[in-house]
Amino acid sequence: MPERAETITPDDPRYEPLAQRSANGRFPCRPEAFRLAHRAEDVVSALEEAVAAGRRVTVRSGGHCYENFVSDPSVHTVIDLSSMDGVSFAPERGAFEVGPGARLLDVYEKLHDGWGVTLPGGASRSVAMGGHVQGGGYGALSRSHGTVVDHLQAVEVVVVGPSGRARTVVASREEDDPHHDLWWAHTGGGGGNFGVVTRYWFRTPGVTRTDPSLLLPRPPSRVLTHSTLWAGEDMDRGSFRALVGNHGRWHELNSAPDSPYTGLFSGLVLFGRGTDGNPLAAAAFAHMDADVPEARRLLEEHLRALTDGVTAAHLSSTTETLAWLPSVRALADAQDNETGRLKIKASHLRRGFNRDQIDTLYDRLLRADHSAASASVSLQSYGGRVNSVPSHATALPQRDSVLKALFINAWHDPALDTANLAWIRELYRDVHAATGGVPAPGEANDGCFVNFPDSDTLSAEWNTSGVPWSRLYYGDGYDRLRRVKARYDPLNVFHHAMSVSP
């Protein structure tokens, strides 16, 4: 390991690969320099040098910020944490220590193989823990075990004081910790707001054992995995209404924390007719904990409810049993496939889409021509044990939603930016037309997800709800986040278009 942070400038052969390590081709990351940090001390020195020189600095771990918050042209220095990727057990804290640069799949493999435990995070090979955790972090095991931050015991953060000096602070979930509010801000407050996370520690609350194999959730030994595919040419409006409506209603009825279906994570992906040649109209998938009593019967009942009234013939329908870790790898392979120039929007849903919303999706995805290489709307399971946590307990306030909706548009030619941005903006606006073009909190919706930030929510053109972007993402917690910001980042060193304001 180098003795200090390395500075990588454009004349260094390592610069270009670093510049291309960005998930959204619309925002190439080309700062004057990257600072490759290997330890907290490297971050301290990089921040103090940048602040003293008046240079704007941002931070990245995996490079999956889908807006230009990290890679804006005004950024002089990007602190890259990708090499801080350790996963270990820390006996002195009685918790698992994970670096911000650790990739999700690597974390799952190391925790599983070393101790037989896991975290209920997302399915991706390349997303890193740094930003994933700070946004709340959810995945296929969240209905059984809550979000990642529900297991966050402590966080190490490098912050910058009013004099420009940087220091390392450890903040924990213990309420008598003088830095408890800083811990709270990292349980859903989003990245790029308060400082630079250099370590996380995880341990499930209330667990009193000392055996590491009992300190975090144990994953299922086996998983029943299912997928059904429907072709676009066969999907009539009636079948589309039935499929999307059934999926939403099922989640409304089966997402309580004590539901027998907390062990089931499912998704319904609705595809647009993009230029990538994808013939599908929809794909339904499900992962069911096979250790749950009568797991196969529960899965079959779910599938019958999902397809009730769907007359369109399916292309394929398969169910198989996999060991848990291979099932995670398969889910990652299915989800890590969007490349190029992207625009992503997200919604928390307290109930499924109504008929008008479903018809809007049908008309825009299956009937309208557009120039996207690929376009989709994905409805993914939420709720379950996620909703057993009070909304104020973490900075992630959405604790009674039953679904997350992800709107994704991807293309490759910069000349198509205007057309493709307009298409997804209009789709999202029209789906949420009854609530001002955004999922304004109310009977049907509960705002947006900070790990898929959408700067359109700041715009009066696309957000006519009267609800400010901060409430869409943070609910009633924004004022508390602002107080944390004022205390730990008084110089506003960490800022972007949607950062918490001091």
CSV table of C-alpha atoms in Angstrom, one decimal, residues 93-253:
chain,number,residue,atom,x,y,z
A,93,ARG,CA,-16.1,-3.1,18.2
A,94,GLY,CA,-17.8,-6.4,18.1
A,95,ALA,CA,-18.9,-5.6,14.5
A,96,PHE,CA,-18.0,-6.1,10.9
A,97,GLU,CA,-15.8,-3.5,9.3
A,98,VAL,CA,-16.4,-2.6,5.7
A,99,GLY,CA,-14.6,-0.1,3.5
A,100,PRO,CA,-16.5,2.4,1.3
A,101,GLY,CA,-14.8,1.0,-1.8
A,102,ALA,CA,-15.9,-2.5,-1.3
A,103,ARG,CA,-18.3,-3.7,-4.1
A,104,LEU,CA,-21.6,-5.2,-3.0
A,105,LEU,CA,-21.1,-8.7,-4.4
A,106,ASP,CA,-17.6,-8.9,-2.9
A,107,VAL,CA,-19.0,-7.9,0.5
A,108,TYR,CA,-21.6,-10.6,0.3
A,109,GLU,CA,-19.1,-13.3,-0.8
A,110,LYS,CA,-16.7,-12.4,2.0
A,111,LEU,CA,-19.3,-12.2,4.7
A,112,HIS,CA,-20.9,-15.4,3.5
A,113,ASP,CA,-17.8,-17.4,3.1
A,114,GLY,CA,-16.1,-16.1,6.2
A,115,TRP,CA,-18.9,-16.1,8.8
A,116,GLY,CA,-22.2,-17.3,7.1
A,117,VAL,CA,-23.8,-13.8,7.4
A,118,THR,CA,-24.8,-11.0,5.1
A,119,LEU,CA,-26.3,-7.6,4.7
A,120,PRO,CA,-29.7,-6.9,3.0
A,121,GLY,CA,-28.3,-4.7,0.3
A,122,GLY,CA,-28.8,-4.3,-3.4
A,123,ALA,CA,-27.9,-6.7,-6.2
A,124,SER,CA,-24.9,-5.4,-8.2
A,125,ARG,CA,-21.4,-6.5,-8.9
A,126,SER,CA,-20.1,-3.0,-9.3
A,127,VAL,CA,-21.9,-0.7,-6.9
A,128,ALA,CA,-19.7,0.1,-3.9
A,129,MET,CA,-20.8,0.4,-0.3
A,130,GLY,CA,-19.8,4.1,0.1
A,131,GLY,CA,-22.8,5.7,-1.5
A,132,HIS,CA,-25.1,2.6,-1.3
A,133,VAL,CA,-25.2,2.7,2.5
A,134,GLN,CA,-25.5,6.5,2.8
A,135,GLY,CA,-28.7,6.4,0.7
A,136,GLY,CA,-30.3,3.6,2.8
A,137,GLY,CA,-29.4,0.5,0.8
A,138,TYR,CA,-32.1,-2.1,0.1
A,139,GLY,CA,-32.2,-5.4,-1.8
A,140,ALA,CA,-33.7,-8.9,-2.1
A,141,LEU,CA,-33.4,-9.6,1.6
A,142,SER,CA,-34.8,-6.3,2.9
A,143,ARG,CA,-38.4,-7.5,3.3
A,144,SER,CA,-36.9,-10.1,5.7
A,145,HIS,CA,-34.2,-8.1,7.4
A,146,GLY,CA,-34.8,-4.4,6.7
A,147,THR,CA,-32.4,-2.0,5.0
A,148,VAL,CA,-28.6,-2.0,5.2
A,149,VAL,CA,-28.7,1.0,7.5
A,150,ASP,CA,-30.9,-0.8,10.0
A,151,HIS,CA,-27.7,-2.8,10.7
A,152,LEU,CA,-25.3,0.1,10.8
A,153,GLN,CA,-23.6,0.3,14.1
A,154,ALA,CA,-21.1,3.1,13.5
A,155,VAL,CA,-19.4,5.1,10.7
A,156,GLU,CA,-16.0,6.8,10.4
A,157,VAL,CA,-16.2,10.1,8.6
A,158,VAL,CA,-13.6,12.7,7.7
A,159,VAL,CA,-15.1,16.2,8.2
A,160,VAL,CA,-13.8,19.7,7.7
A,161,GLY,CA,-14.1,22.3,10.4
A,162,PRO,CA,-14.6,26.1,10.1
A,163,SER,CA,-10.8,26.6,10.0
A,164,GLY,CA,-10.4,24.3,7.0
A,165,ARG,CA,-8.7,21.6,9.1
A,166,ALA,CA,-10.0,18.1,8.5
A,167,ARG,CA,-10.5,15.5,11.3
A,168,THR,CA,-11.7,11.9,11.6
A,169,VAL,CA,-14.9,11.4,13.6
A,170,VAL,CA,-16.5,8.0,14.6
A,171,ALA,CA,-20.2,8.3,15.1
A,172,SER,CA,-22.4,5.5,16.4
A,173,ARG,CA,-26.1,4.6,16.8
A,174,GLU,CA,-25.7,4.8,20.6
A,175,GLU,CA,-28.0,7.7,21.5
A,176,ASP,CA,-25.6,9.0,24.2
A,177,ASP,CA,-22.8,9.3,21.5
A,178,PRO,CA,-22.0,13.0,21.1
A,179,HIS,CA,-21.8,12.3,17.4
A,180,HIS,CA,-25.0,10.3,17.2
A,181,ASP,CA,-26.6,12.8,14.8
A,182,LEU,CA,-23.8,12.3,12.3
A,183,TRP,CA,-24.4,8.6,12.4
A,184,TRP,CA,-28.1,9.3,11.8
A,185,ALA,CA,-27.4,11.5,8.8
A,186,HIS,CA,-25.5,8.6,7.2
A,187,THR,CA,-28.6,6.3,7.5
A,188,GLY,CA,-30.3,7.8,4.4
A,189,GLY,CA,-29.0,11.3,4.1
A,190,GLY,CA,-27.2,10.6,0.8
A,191,GLY,CA,-23.6,10.9,-0.3
A,192,GLY,CA,-21.7,14.1,-0.9
A,193,ASN,CA,-23.3,16.0,2.0
A,194,PHE,CA,-21.4,15.9,5.3
A,195,GLY,CA,-17.9,14.4,4.9
A,196,VAL,CA,-16.0,11.4,3.5
A,197,VAL,CA,-16.9,8.0,4.9
A,198,THR,CA,-13.8,5.9,5.4
A,199,ARG,CA,-15.2,3.0,7.4
A,200,TYR,CA,-18.5,1.4,8.2
A,201,TRP,CA,-19.2,-1.0,11.1
A,202,PHE,CA,-22.2,-3.3,11.0
A,203,ARG,CA,-24.0,-5.3,13.7
A,204,THR,CA,-27.7,-6.0,14.0
A,205,PRO,CA,-29.3,-4.0,16.9
A,206,GLY,CA,-30.3,-5.9,20.0
A,207,VAL,CA,-27.9,-8.8,19.4
A,208,THR,CA,-26.0,-9.5,22.5
A,209,ARG,CA,-23.9,-12.5,21.4
A,210,THR,CA,-20.2,-12.3,20.8
A,211,ASP,CA,-20.0,-15.0,18.1
A,212,PRO,CA,-19.5,-13.1,14.8
A,213,SER,CA,-21.7,-15.6,12.9
A,214,LEU,CA,-24.6,-14.4,15.0
A,215,LEU,CA,-24.1,-10.6,14.7
A,216,LEU,CA,-25.7,-10.1,11.2
A,217,PRO,CA,-28.6,-11.8,9.3
A,218,ARG,CA,-28.0,-15.2,8.0
A,219,PRO,CA,-29.0,-15.6,4.4
A,220,PRO,CA,-31.2,-18.5,3.2
A,221,SER,CA,-29.4,-21.7,2.4
A,222,ARG,CA,-31.5,-22.0,-0.8
A,223,VAL,CA,-33.6,-19.7,-2.9
A,224,LEU,CA,-36.5,-20.6,-5.3
A,225,THR,CA,-35.9,-18.3,-8.3
A,226,HIS,CA,-38.6,-17.7,-10.9
A,227,SER,CA,-38.9,-15.8,-14.1
A,228,THR,CA,-41.7,-15.4,-16.7
A,229,LEU,CA,-41.3,-13.5,-20.0
A,230,TRP,CA,-43.9,-11.9,-22.3
A,231,ALA,CA,-43.3,-10.7,-25.8
A,232,GLY,CA,-44.3,-7.2,-26.9
A,233,GLU,CA,-46.2,-8.5,-29.9
A,234,ASP,CA,-48.5,-10.6,-27.7
A,235,MET,CA,-49.1,-8.1,-24.9
A,236,ASP,CA,-52.5,-6.5,-25.4
A,237,ARG,CA,-53.8,-3.7,-23.2
A,238,GLY,CA,-56.1,-5.9,-21.1
A,239,SER,CA,-53.3,-8.3,-20.2
A,240,PHE,CA,-51.0,-5.4,-19.4
A,241,ARG,CA,-53.6,-3.9,-17.1
A,242,ALA,CA,-54.1,-7.2,-15.4
A,243,LEU,CA,-50.4,-7.9,-14.9
A,244,VAL,CA,-49.4,-4.5,-13.6
A,245,GLY,CA,-52.5,-4.2,-11.5
A,246,ASN,CA,-52.1,-7.6,-10.0
A,247,HIS,CA,-48.5,-7.0,-9.1
A,248,GLY,CA,-49.4,-3.8,-7.3
A,249,ARG,CA,-52.4,-5.3,-5.4
A,250,TRP,CA,-50.4,-8.3,-4.3
A,251,HIS,CA,-47.8,-6.0,-2.7
A,252,GLU,CA,-50.5,-3.9,-1.0
A,253,LEU,CA,-51.9,-7.1,0.6
